[in-house]
CSV table of C-alpha atoms in Angstrom, one decimal:
chain,number,residue,atom,x,y,z
A,1214,UNK,CA,-21.6,-23.2,-9.2
A,1215,UNK,CA,-19.2,-26.1,-10.2
A,1216,UNK,CA,-17.1,-27.2,-13.1
A,1217,UNK,CA,-15.9,-25.0,-16.1
A,1218,UNK,CA,-18.3,-23.0,-18.1
A,1219,UNK,CA,-18.1,-23.0,-21.6
A,1220,UNK,CA,-15.2,-21.5,-23.5
A,1221,UNK,CA,-15.8,-18.1,-25.4
A,1222,UNK,CA,-14.0,-16.1,-28.0
A,1223,UNK,CA,-10.9,-14.0,-27.3
A,1224,UNK,CA,-9.7,-10.8,-28.5
A,1225,UNK,CA,-6.1,-12.2,-29.0
A,1226,UNK,CA,-4.5,-15.3,-30.0
A,1227,UNK,CA,-3.2,-17.0,-26.9
A,1228,UNK,CA,0.5,-17.8,-28.3
A,1229,UNK,CA,0.7,-14.6,-30.3
A,1230,UNK,CA,2.4,-12.3,-27.9
A,1231,UNK,CA,5.6,-13.1,-26.0
A,1232,UNK,CA,6.4,-12.1,-22.5
A,1233,UNK,CA,6.9,-8.4,-21.9
A,1234,UNK,CA,10.1,-7.3,-20.1
A,1235,UNK,CA,8.0,-6.6,-17.1
A,1236,UNK,CA,6.4,-9.9,-17.1
A,1237,UNK,CA,9.8,-11.7,-17.5
A,1238,UNK,CA,11.4,-9.8,-14.5
A,1239,UNK,CA,8.4,-10.7,-12.3
A,1240,UNK,CA,8.2,-14.2,-13.5
A,1241,UNK,CA,12.3,-14.6,-13.2
A,1242,UNK,CA,12.0,-13.1,-9.5
A,1243,UNK,CA,9.0,-15.5,-8.8
A,1244,UNK,CA,10.9,-18.5,-10.1
A,1245,UNK,CA,14.1,-17.7,-7.8
A,1246,UNK,CA,11.8,-18.0,-4.8
A,1247,UNK,CA,9.9,-21.3,-6.0
A,1248,UNK,CA,12.6,-23.3,-7.3
A,1249,UNK,CA,12.4,-27.0,-6.0
A,1250,UNK,CA,16.2,-27.5,-5.6
A,1251,UNK,CA,17.7,-23.9,-4.8
A,1252,UNK,CA,14.6,-21.8,-4.3
A,1253,UNK,CA,14.9,-19.0,-1.7
A,1254,UNK,CA,11.7,-20.5,0.2
A,1255,UNK,CA,13.4,-23.8,0.5
A,1256,UNK,CA,16.8,-22.3,1.8
A,1257,UNK,CA,15.0,-20.0,4.3
A,1258,UNK,CA,12.7,-22.9,5.6
A,1259,UNK,CA,15.9,-24.8,6.9
A,1260,UNK,CA,17.0,-21.4,8.7
A,1261,UNK,CA,13.7,-20.9,10.3
A,1262,UNK,CA,12.8,-17.9,8.0
A,1263,UNK,CA,9.5,-17.8,6.4
A,1264,UNK,CA,9.3,-16.1,3.0
A,1265,UNK,CA,6.7,-15.5,0.8
A,1266,UNK,CA,6.8,-15.8,-3.2
A,1267,UNK,CA,6.5,-12.3,-4.8
A,1268,UNK,CA,3.0,-11.8,-6.8
A,1269,UNK,CA,3.3,-11.6,-10.7
A,1270,UNK,CA,0.5,-9.4,-11.0
A,1271,UNK,CA,-1.2,-6.6,-9.0
A,1272,UNK,CA,-4.8,-6.7,-7.8
A,1273,UNK,CA,-7.1,-3.6,-8.7
A,1274,UNK,CA,-10.4,-4.1,-6.6
A,1275,UNK,CA,-13.4,-2.1,-8.2
A,1276,UNK,CA,-16.1,-0.8,-5.9
A,1277,UNK,CA,-19.2,1.3,-6.3
A,1278,UNK,CA,-23.2,1.3,-6.4
A,1279,UNK,CA,-24.8,-0.8,-9.2
A,1280,UNK,CA,-24.5,0.3,-12.8
A,1281,UNK,CA,-21.4,2.5,-11.6
A,1282,UNK,CA,-19.6,1.4,-14.7
A,1283,UNK,CA,-17.2,-1.1,-13.2
A,1284,UNK,CA,-17.9,-3.8,-15.6
A,1285,UNK,CA,-17.8,-1.4,-18.4
A,1286,UNK,CA,-14.5,-0.1,-17.4
A,1287,UNK,CA,-12.9,-3.7,-17.4
A,1288,UNK,CA,-14.2,-4.5,-20.5
A,1289,UNK,CA,-12.9,-1.3,-22.0
A,1290,UNK,CA,-9.3,-1.9,-20.4
A,1291,UNK,CA,-8.9,-5.3,-21.8
A,1292,UNK,CA,-10.6,-4.6,-25.0
A,1293,UNK,CA,-12.7,-7.5,-24.6
A,1294,UNK,CA,-16.4,-8.2,-23.7
A,1295,UNK,CA,-16.0,-10.6,-20.7
A,1296,UNK,CA,-18.2,-8.8,-18.1
A,1297,UNK,CA,-22.2,-8.3,-18.6
A,1298,UNK,CA,-23.0,-4.7,-18.4
A,1299,UNK,CA,-26.5,-2.9,-18.0
A,1300,UNK,CA,-28.5,-0.7,-15.7
A,1301,UNK,CA,-29.7,-4.0,-13.6
A,1302,UNK,CA,-27.5,-5.4,-11.1
A,1303,UNK,CA,-25.5,-7.7,-13.4
A,1304,UNK,CA,-22.4,-8.5,-11.3
A,1305,UNK,CA,-24.0,-10.3,-8.2
A,1306,UNK,CA,-20.7,-11.9,-7.0
A,1307,UNK,CA,-17.0,-11.2,-7.1
A,1308,UNK,CA,-15.3,-11.6,-10.4
A,1309,UNK,CA,-11.6,-12.0,-11.0
A,1310,UNK,CA,-10.7,-11.0,-14.4
A,1311,UNK,CA,-7.1,-11.9,-15.2
A,1312,UNK,CA,-5.1,-12.9,-18.1
A,1313,UNK,CA,-4.0,-16.5,-19.5
A,1314,UNK,CA,-3.1,-18.6,-22.2
A,1315,UNK,CA,-6.5,-19.2,-23.3
A,1316,UNK,CA,-10.2,-17.8,-22.9
A,1317,UNK,CA,-11.9,-19.7,-20.0
A,1318,UNK,CA,-14.2,-19.2,-17.2
A,1319,UNK,CA,-13.7,-20.7,-13.7
A,1320,UNK,CA,-16.0,-20.9,-11.0
A,1321,UNK,CA,-15.7,-20.8,-7.0
A,1322,UNK,CA,-13.4,-23.7,-6.0
A,1323,UNK,CA,-11.6,-23.3,-9.2
A,1324,UNK,CA,-10.7,-19.5,-8.5
A,1325,UNK,CA,-9.6,-20.4,-5.0
A,1326,UNK,CA,-7.0,-22.8,-6.3
A,1327,UNK,CA,-6.2,-20.3,-8.9
A,1328,UNK,CA,-5.6,-17.6,-6.1
A,1329,UNK,CA,-4.5,-19.7,-2.9
A,1330,UNK,CA,-4.1,-16.3,-1.1
A,1331,UNK,CA,-7.6,-15.7,-1.5
A,1332,UNK,CA,-8.5,-19.1,0.3
A,1333,UNK,CA,-9.6,-17.4,3.7
A,1334,UNK,CA,-12.5,-15.8,1.7
A,1335,UNK,CA,-14.2,-19.1,1.7
A,1336,UNK,CA,-14.7,-18.8,5.6
A,1337,UNK,CA,-17.5,-16.2,4.8
A,1338,UNK,CA,-20.7,-18.3,4.3
A,1339,UNK,CA,-21.9,-18.3,0.9
A,1340,UNK,CA,-19.1,-16.4,-0.7
A,1341,UNK,CA,-17.6,-19.2,-2.8
A,1342,UNK,CA,-21.0,-19.9,-4.7
A,1343,UNK,CA,-20.6,-16.3,-5.9
A,1344,UNK,CA,-17.0,-16.2,-6.9
A,1345,UNK,CA,-16.0,-16.8,-10.6
A,1346,UNK,CA,-12.9,-16.0,-12.5
A,1347,UNK,CA,-12.9,-14.9,-16.4
A,1348,UNK,CA,-9.4,-15.6,-18.0
A,1349,UNK,CA,-8.7,-13.6,-21.2
A,1350,UNK,CA,-5.9,-13.7,-23.7
A,1351,UNK,CA,-6.0,-10.1,-24.0
A,1352,UNK,CA,-2.7,-8.1,-24.0
A,1353,UNK,CA,-4.1,-4.7,-24.3
A,1354,UNK,CA,-2.4,-1.8,-22.0
A,1355,UNK,CA,-0.9,-3.6,-18.7
A,1356,UNK,CA,-3.5,-6.2,-18.4
A,1357,UNK,CA,-0.9,-9.1,-18.4
A,1358,UNK,CA,0.2,-7.5,-15.2
A,1359,UNK,CA,-3.3,-7.0,-13.3
A,1360,UNK,CA,-6.0,-8.9,-12.0
A,1361,UNK,CA,-9.3,-7.0,-11.5
A,1362,UNK,CA,-11.9,-7.8,-9.1
A,1363,UNK,CA,-15.3,-6.8,-9.9
A,1364,UNK,CA,-17.6,-6.6,-6.8
A,1365,UNK,CA,-21.4,-6.6,-6.5
A,1366,UNK,CA,-23.2,-3.3,-7.1
A,1367,UNK,CA,-24.0,-1.8,-3.9
A,1368,UNK,CA,-27.4,-0.4,-3.0
A,1369,UNK,CA,-29.3,0.5,0.1
A,1370,UNK,CA,-32.8,-0.4,1.3
A,1371,UNK,CA,-34.2,-3.9,1.4
A,1372,UNK,CA,-31.9,-5.5,-0.9
A,1373,UNK,CA,-30.3,-8.7,0.4
A,1374,UNK,CA,-27.2,-10.2,-0.6
A,1375,UNK,CA,-26.6,-14.0,-0.4
A,1376,UNK,CA,-23.4,-13.4,1.8
A,1377,UNK,CA,-21.7,-10.6,3.8
A,1378,UNK,CA,-20.9,-8.5,1.0
A,1379,UNK,CA,-19.4,-5.6,3.1
A,1380,UNK,CA,-17.1,-7.9,5.3
A,1381,UNK,CA,-16.0,-9.6,1.7
A,1382,UNK,CA,-15.1,-6.0,0.5
A,1383,UNK,CA,-13.3,-5.0,3.4
A,1384,UNK,CA,-11.2,-8.3,3.5
A,1385,UNK,CA,-10.5,-8.0,-0.3
A,1386,UNK,CA,-9.6,-4.6,0.2
A,1387,UNK,CA,-6.7,-5.7,2.6
A,1388,UNK,CA,-4.9,-7.5,-0.3
A,1389,UNK,CA,-5.8,-4.9,-2.9
A,1390,UNK,CA,-2.8,-2.8,-4.5
A,1391,UNK,CA,-5.4,-0.6,-5.9
A,1392,UNK,CA,-8.9,0.2,-4.8
A,1393,UNK,CA,-11.0,2.1,-7.5
A,1394,UNK,CA,-14.3,3.9,-6.1
A,1395,UNK,CA,-16.7,4.7,-9.1
A,1396,UNK,CA,-19.3,7.0,-8.3
A,1397,UNK,CA,-22.4,7.2,-10.8
A,1398,UNK,CA,-23.7,10.8,-11.3
A,1399,UNK,CA,-27.4,9.4,-12.2
A,1400,UNK,CA,-27.5,6.3,-9.9
A,1401,UNK,CA,-27.0,5.9,-6.5
A,1402,UNK,CA,-23.7,7.2,-6.0
A,1403,UNK,CA,-24.3,8.5,-2.2
A,1404,UNK,CA,-25.9,5.5,-1.0
A,1405,UNK,CA,-24.8,4.8,2.5
A,1406,UNK,CA,-23.5,1.4,2.3
A,1407,UNK,CA,-21.0,2.5,-0.5
A,1408,UNK,CA,-19.9,5.4,1.9
A,1409,UNK,CA,-19.7,3.2,4.8
A,1410,UNK,CA,-17.4,0.7,3.2
A,1411,UNK,CA,-15.4,3.4,1.7
A,1412,UNK,CA,-14.8,5.1,4.9
A,1413,UNK,CA,-13.7,1.6,6.7
A,1414,UNK,CA,-11.3,1.0,3.6
A,1415,UNK,CA,-9.9,4.3,3.8
A,1416,UNK,CA,-9.0,4.0,7.5
A,1417,UNK,CA,-6.3,1.3,6.5
A,1418,UNK,CA,-5.7,1.8,2.8
A,1419,UNK,CA,-6.0,5.7,2.0
A,1420,UNK,CA,-2.9,5.4,0.0
A,1421,UNK,CA,-4.4,2.7,-2.2
A,1422,UNK,CA,-7.7,4.4,-2.9
A,1423,UNK,CA,-8.7,6.4,-6.1
A,1424,UNK,CA,-12.1,8.2,-6.6
A,1425,UNK,CA,-13.5,8.6,-10.0
A,1426,UNK,CA,-16.8,10.2,-11.4
A,1427,UNK,CA,-17.9,7.5,-13.7
A,1428,UNK,CA,-20.0,7.8,-16.5
A,1429,UNK,CA,-19.3,11.6,-16.6
A,1430,UNK,CA,-20.5,12.1,-19.9
A,1431,UNK,CA,-24.1,11.4,-18.7
A,1432,UNK,CA,-24.1,13.9,-16.0
A,1433,UNK,CA,-25.5,16.8,-18.5
A,1434,UNK,CA,-23.8,20.1,-18.9
A,1435,UNK,CA,-20.6,21.2,-17.3
A,1436,UNK,CA,-22.5,23.1,-14.6
A,1437,UNK,CA,-24.7,20.0,-13.5
A,1438,UNK,CA,-21.4,17.9,-13.7
A,1439,UNK,CA,-20.0,20.4,-11.1
A,1440,UNK,CA,-23.0,20.2,-9.0
A,1441,UNK,CA,-22.8,16.5,-8.8
A,1442,UNK,CA,-19.1,16.6,-7.8
A,1443,UNK,CA,-19.7,19.0,-5.3
A,1444,UNK,CA,-22.5,16.9,-3.7
A,1445,UNK,CA,-20.4,13.9,-3.8
A,1446,UNK,CA,-17.4,15.4,-2.5
A,1447,UNK,CA,-19.3,17.2,0.2
A,1448,UNK,CA,-21.0,14.0,1.3
A,1449,UNK,CA,-17.8,12.2,1.4
A,1450,UNK,CA,-16.0,15.1,3.5
A,1451,UNK,CA,-18.8,14.8,6.2
A,1452,UNK,CA,-17.5,11.7,7.4
A,1453,UNK,CA,-14.2,12.3,9.4
A,1454,UNK,CA,-12.1,9.3,7.8
A,1455,UNK,CA,-12.7,10.9,4.4
A,1456,UNK,CA,-12.4,14.6,5.1
A,1457,UNK,CA,-8.9,15.4,3.9
A,1458,UNK,CA,-7.2,17.9,1.7
A,1459,UNK,CA,-6.3,17.6,-2.0
A,1460,UNK,CA,-9.4,15.5,-2.7
A,1461,UNK,CA,-9.2,14.4,-6.2
A,1462,UNK,CA,-12.0,13.0,-8.4
A,1463,UNK,CA,-11.4,12.7,-12.1
A,1464,UNK,CA,-14.2,12.6,-14.4
A,1465,UNK,CA,-14.2,9.5,-16.6
A,1466,UNK,CA,-16.4,7.6,-19.2
A,1467,UNK,CA,-15.8,4.8,-21.6
A,1468,UNK,CA,-15.2,6.5,-25.0
A,1469,UNK,CA,-17.1,3.4,-27.1
A,1470,UNK,CA,-20.3,3.9,-25.0
A,1471,UNK,CA,-20.4,7.8,-25.2
A,1472,UNK,CA,-22.8,9.4,-27.5
A,1473,UNK,CA,-20.2,11.8,-28.7
A,1474,UNK,CA,-22.4,15.0,-27.6
A,1475,UNK,CA,-20.8,15.5,-24.4
A,1476,UNK,CA,-17.8,18.1,-24.2
A,1477,UNK,CA,-16.9,16.5,-20.6
A,1478,UNK,CA,-13.0,16.1,-20.4
A,1479,UNK,CA,-12.4,12.3,-20.2
A,1480,UNK,CA,-9.6,11.5,-17.9
A,1481,UNK,CA,-9.9,7.4,-18.1
A,1482,UNK,CA,-6.4,7.6,-19.2
A,1483,UNK,CA,-5.4,8.7,-15.7
A,1484,UNK,CA,-6.7,5.3,-14.5
A,1485,UNK,CA,-4.4,3.5,-16.7
A,1486,UNK,CA,-1.7,5.7,-15.5
A,1487,UNK,CA,-2.4,4.7,-11.8
A,1488,UNK,CA,-2.3,1.1,-12.8
A,1489,UNK,CA,1.0,1.5,-14.4
A,1490,UNK,CA,2.4,3.4,-11.7
A,1491,UNK,CA,1.4,0.6,-9.2
A,1492,UNK,CA,3.0,-2.1,-11.5
A,1493,UNK,CA,6.1,0.0,-11.6
A,1494,UNK,CA,6.2,0.1,-7.9
A,1495,UNK,CA,5.5,-3.4,-7.5
A,1496,UNK,CA,8.4,-4.4,-9.7
A,1497,UNK,CA,10.8,-1.8,-7.7
A,1498,UNK,CA,9.4,-3.4,-4.4
A,1499,UNK,CA,9.9,-6.9,-5.6
A,1500,UNK,CA,13.5,-6.4,-6.6
A,1501,UNK,CA,14.2,-4.6,-3.4
A,1502,UNK,CA,12.6,-7.5,-1.4
A,1503,UNK,CA,14.6,-9.9,-3.3
A,1504,UNK,CA,17.9,-8.3,-2.0
A,1505,UNK,CA,16.6,-7.7,1.4
A,1506,UNK,CA,15.6,-11.4,1.5
A,1507,UNK,CA,19.1,-12.5,0.1
A,1508,UNK,CA,20.8,-10.4,2.7
A,1509,UNK,CA,18.8,-11.9,5.4
A,1510,UNK,CA,19.7,-15.3,4.3
A,1511,UNK,CA,23.2,-14.7,4.0
A,1512,UNK,CA,23.2,-13.2,7.7
A,1513,UNK,CA,21.4,-16.0,9.0
A,1514,UNK,CA,23.9,-18.5,7.4
A,1515,UNK,CA,26.9,-16.5,8.7
A,1516,UNK,CA,25.2,-16.7,12.2
A,1517,UNK,CA,24.7,-20.3,12.0
A,1518,UNK,CA,28.4,-20.9,10.9
A,1519,UNK,CA,29.4,-18.7,13.8
A,1520,UNK,CA,27.4,-20.5,16.3
A,1521,UNK,CA,28.8,-23.8,15.1
A,1522,UNK,CA,32.2,-22.4,15.7
A,1523,UNK,CA,31.0,-21.1,18.9
A,1524,UNK,CA,29.9,-24.5,19.9
A,1525,UNK,CA,33.2,-26.1,19.0
A,1526,UNK,CA,35.1,-23.9,21.3
A,1527,UNK,CA,32.5,-24.8,23.9
A,1528,UNK,CA,32.5,-28.3,23.4
A,1529,UNK,CA,36.4,-28.2,23.7
A,1530,UNK,CA,36.3,-26.6,27.1
A,1531,UNK,CA,33.5,-28.8,28.1
A,1532,UNK,CA,35.8,-31.9,27.5
A,1533,UNK,CA,38.7,-30.2,29.4
A,1534,UNK,CA,36.5,-29.6,32.3
A,1535,UNK,CA,35.1,-33.1,32.2
A,1536,UNK,CA,38.6,-34.6,32.4
A,1537,UNK,CA,39.9,-32.2,35.2
A,1538,UNK,CA,36.8,-32.7,37.4
A,1539,UNK,CA,36.6,-36.2,36.8
A,1540,UNK,CA,40.2,-36.6,37.4
A,1541,UNK,CA,39.8,-34.6,40.8
A,1542,UNK,CA,37.0,-36.8,41.6
A,1543,UNK,CA,39.0,-40.1,41.2
A,1544,UNK,CA,42.3,-38.6,42.9
A,1545,UNK,CA,40.8,-37.7,46.3
A,1546,UNK,CA,39.5,-41.3,47.1
A,1547,UNK,CA,42.3,-42.9,45.4
A,1548,UNK,CA,44.7,-41.3,47.7
A,1549,UNK,CA,42.9,-42.2,50.9
A,1550,UNK,CA,42.6,-45.8,49.5
A,1551,UNK,CA,46.6,-46.1,49.1
A,1552,UNK,CA,47.1,-44.1,52.6
A,1553,UNK,CA,44.8,-46.7,54.2
A,1554,UNK,CA,46.7,-49.7,52.4
A,1555,UNK,CA,49.9,-47.9,53.4
A,1556,UNK,CA,48.8,-47.9,57.1
A,1557,UNK,CA,48.4,-51.6,56.9
A,1558,UNK,CA,51.6,-52.4,55.4
A,1559,UNK,CA,54.9,-52.2,56.9
A,1560,UNK,CA,57.9,-50.4,55.3
A,1561,UNK,CA,59.9,-53.9,54.9
A,1562,UNK,CA,56.9,-55.6,53.2
A,1563,UNK,CA,56.5,-52.6,50.9
A,1564,UNK,CA,60.3,-52.8,50.1
A,1565,UNK,CA,60.0,-56.6,49.6
A,1566,UNK,CA,56.9,-56.0,46.9
A,1567,UNK,CA,58.6,-53.4,45.0
A,1568,UNK,CA,61.9,-52.1,44.9
A,1569,UNK,CA,63.6,-49.9,47.5
A,1570,UNK,CA,63.6,-46.7,45.4
A,1571,UNK,CA,59.9,-47.1,44.4
A,1572,UNK,CA,59.1,-47.7,48.2
A,1573,UNK,CA,60.8,-44.6,48.9
A,1574,UNK,CA,58.9,-42.4,46.4
A,1575,UNK,CA,55.7,-44.0,47.4
A,1576,UNK,CA,56.5,-42.9,51.0
A,1577,UNK,CA,57.6,-39.6,50.2
A,1578,UNK,CA,54.5,-38.6,48.2
A,1579,UNK,CA,51.9,-40.1,50.8
A,1580,UNK,CA,53.7,-38.6,53.9
A,1581,UNK,CA,51.6,-35.3,53.6
A,1582,UNK,CA,48.4,-37.5,53.4
A,1583,UNK,CA,49.5,-39.7,56.0
A,1584,UNK,CA,50.0,-36.8,58.3
A,1585,UNK,CA,46.5,-35.4,57.8
A,1586,UNK,CA,45.1,-38.9,58.4
A,1587,UNK,CA,47.0,-38.9,61.7
A,1588,UNK,CA,45.9,-35.4,62.7
A,1589,UNK,CA,42.4,-36.6,62.6
A,1590,UNK,CA,41.1,-38.1,65.8
A,1591,UNK,CA,40.2,-41.9,65.7
A,1592,UNK,CA,36.4,-41.2,66.4
A,1593,UNK,CA,36.4,-38.8,63.5
A,1594,UNK,CA,37.8,-41.1,60.7
A,1595,UNK,CA,34.2,-42.3,59.7
A,1596,UNK,CA,33.3,-38.5,59.2
A,1597,UNK,CA,36.5,-37.7,57.3
A,1598,UNK,CA,36.0,-40.6,54.8
A,1599,UNK,CA,32.4,-39.4,54.3
A,1600,UNK,CA,33.6,-35.9,53.6
A,1601,UNK,CA,36.2,-37.1,51.2
A,1602,UNK,CA,33.5,-38.9,49.4
A,1603,UNK,CA,31.1,-36.1,49.5
A,1604,UNK,CA,34.0,-33.9,47.9
A,1605,UNK,CA,34.6,-36.4,45.2
A,1606,UNK,CA,30.8,-36.6,44.6
A,1607,UNK,CA,30.9,-32.7,43.9
A,1608,UNK,CA,33.7,-33.2,41.5
A,1609,UNK,CA,31.6,-35.7,39.6
A,1610,UNK,CA,28.6,-33.6,39.6
A,1611,UNK,CA,30.8,-30.6,38.3
A,1612,UNK,CA,32.0,-32.8,35.6
A,1613,UNK,CA,28.6,-33.9,34.6
A,1614,UNK,CA,27.1,-30.1,34.6
A,1615,UNK,CA,29.9,-28.4,33.0
A,1616,UNK,CA,30.6,-30.9,30.5
A,1617,UNK,CA,27.3,-30.8,28.3
A,1618,UNK,CA,28.0,-30.5,24.7
A,1619,UNK,CA,26.3,-28.2,22.1
A,1620,UNK,CA,25.1,-29.9,18.7
A,1621,UNK,CA,27.4,-29.5,15.9
A,1622,UNK,CA,26.9,-29.1,12.1
A,1623,UNK,CA,28.4,-32.1,10.0
A,1624,UNK,CA,30.8,-31.3,7.4
A,1625,UNK,CA,28.1,-32.2,4.7
A,1626,UNK,CA,25.9,-29.4,6.3
A,1627,UNK,CA,28.4,-26.8,6.5
A,1628,UNK,CA,29.3,-27.4,2.9
A,1629,UNK,CA,25.6,-27.2,1.9
A,1630,UNK,CA,25.3,-23.9,3.8
A,1631,UNK,CA,28.4,-22.4,2.3
A,1632,UNK,CA,27.1,-23.4,-1.2
A,1633,UNK,CA,23.9,-21.7,-0.6
A,1634,UNK,CA,25.4,-18.5,0.6
A,1635,UNK,CA,27.6,-18.6,-2.4
A,1636,UNK,CA,24.4,-19.1,-4.7
A,1637,UNK,CA,22.7,-16.1,-2.8
A,1638,UNK,CA,25.2,-13.9,-2.9
A,1639,UNK,CA,26.4,-14.6,-6.3
A,1640,UNK,CA,23.8,-15.9,-8.6
A,1641,UNK,CA,20.6,-14.5,-6.9
A,1642,UNK,CA,21.9,-11.0,-6.0
A,1643,UNK,CA,23.6,-11.1,-9.6
A,1644,UNK,CA,20.3,-11.9,-11.3
A,1645,UNK,CA,18.4,-9.0,-9.4
A,1646,UNK,CA,21.1,-6.7,-10.3
A,1647,UNK,CA,20.7,-7.7,-14.0
A,1648,UNK,CA,16.8,-7.5,-13.7
A,1649,UNK,CA,17.1,-4.1,-12.2
A,1650,UNK,CA,19.4,-3.0,-14.8
A,1651,UNK,CA,17.2,-4.2,-17.6
A,1652,UNK,CA,14.2,-2.5,-15.9
A,1653,UNK,CA,15.7,0.9,-15.5
A,1654,UNK,CA,16.9,0.8,-19.3
A,1655,UNK,CA,13.2,1.0,-20.0
A,1656,UNK,CA,13.2,4.6,-18.4
A,1657,UNK,CA,16.7,6.1,-18.5
A,1658,UNK,CA,19.6,6.1,-21.2
A,1659,UNK,CA,22.3,3.5,-21.0
A,1660,UNK,CA,24.6,6.4,-20.1
A,1661,UNK,CA,22.9,7.0,-16.8
A,1662,UNK,CA,23.5,3.4,-15.9
């Protein structure tokens, strides 16, 4: 499967609707991260901090046995027929259904380019050939903020898939914000493959999972429906990972596909509420993460500037130590050389070479060293000189060891860091506060803000 498939008609004109407030909030947050000049990701990279740009949509993974109504639910939610439906296994691969500017169908490689965070999925042999994306211009409900992932219908027996479907679903479950499990009352709702995957997903993502009895209007009378629900719940609770209190399984069906004769309570709007609630949580998490990342960047900049200040102090003391130890290293052998010359020159010759007062000063200050030299036996003069040279070398080694300099920031680098800090604490945090205020205005009155 390569290239683009033919375009289809859409439910909504592509340019008819502007961005909603929630879409704009997520888009603005995303832009603050990926801006080429002052994006948080670029700033963080220079501070050895790795940040990820927030997603602009939640991911909803739908799993269940074949003919459980997954594709029908997606068509109903976006109010457009993008997925084939039927009793047969219509969805043989993974289909991403998302909103966009125009109606389009993308295949495997194009899908991975559209969703780079799903590229690891390509490592599963055979999956790419069974990946596709359906882009719709629908603006119904909260579709503009959600991407649905329709999965192959799960069956037991000799059914063979062209790829490891279990592993692929488990991998997608790690990235999904919501996992909808549809149980079909007249199909193979209790097939072992479905239950095994559900149990494994529940181990790590129990808070993301929602269970629904789909096509509930086809389950017969109320007593029949309750019996089906009990059978499914009992089968689920037999598994240790799924045995929990407060187990909820709303009954849902697509209104447009119902015969209208059933009196079954349709709780499909609860599914929509779950999607809306998860979107709200994502927006709040995105704004909270934005503030956390700003604080982290500002802290790292302060730390880097403090380290530079500490390096400046360290380098000053290192230079002082170098001067002192180097001076001592030169002083001792120099005095010894002067004493040696003094011992070979008489006072009269010294007085003739320099004036008398200078000669007296030289004799006065070299007298202690002269006494030390005279106190050393003649046989030990060589050893004494070797000792002096050794002490001098120690001072030179100390000068070398203690004078190592730490790297410093240039004036331009410090100026850039300060500008980035002001930008993050001023512009980015200010934008975050503004976006949070706009988001809260949707649910509370202005008096509460």
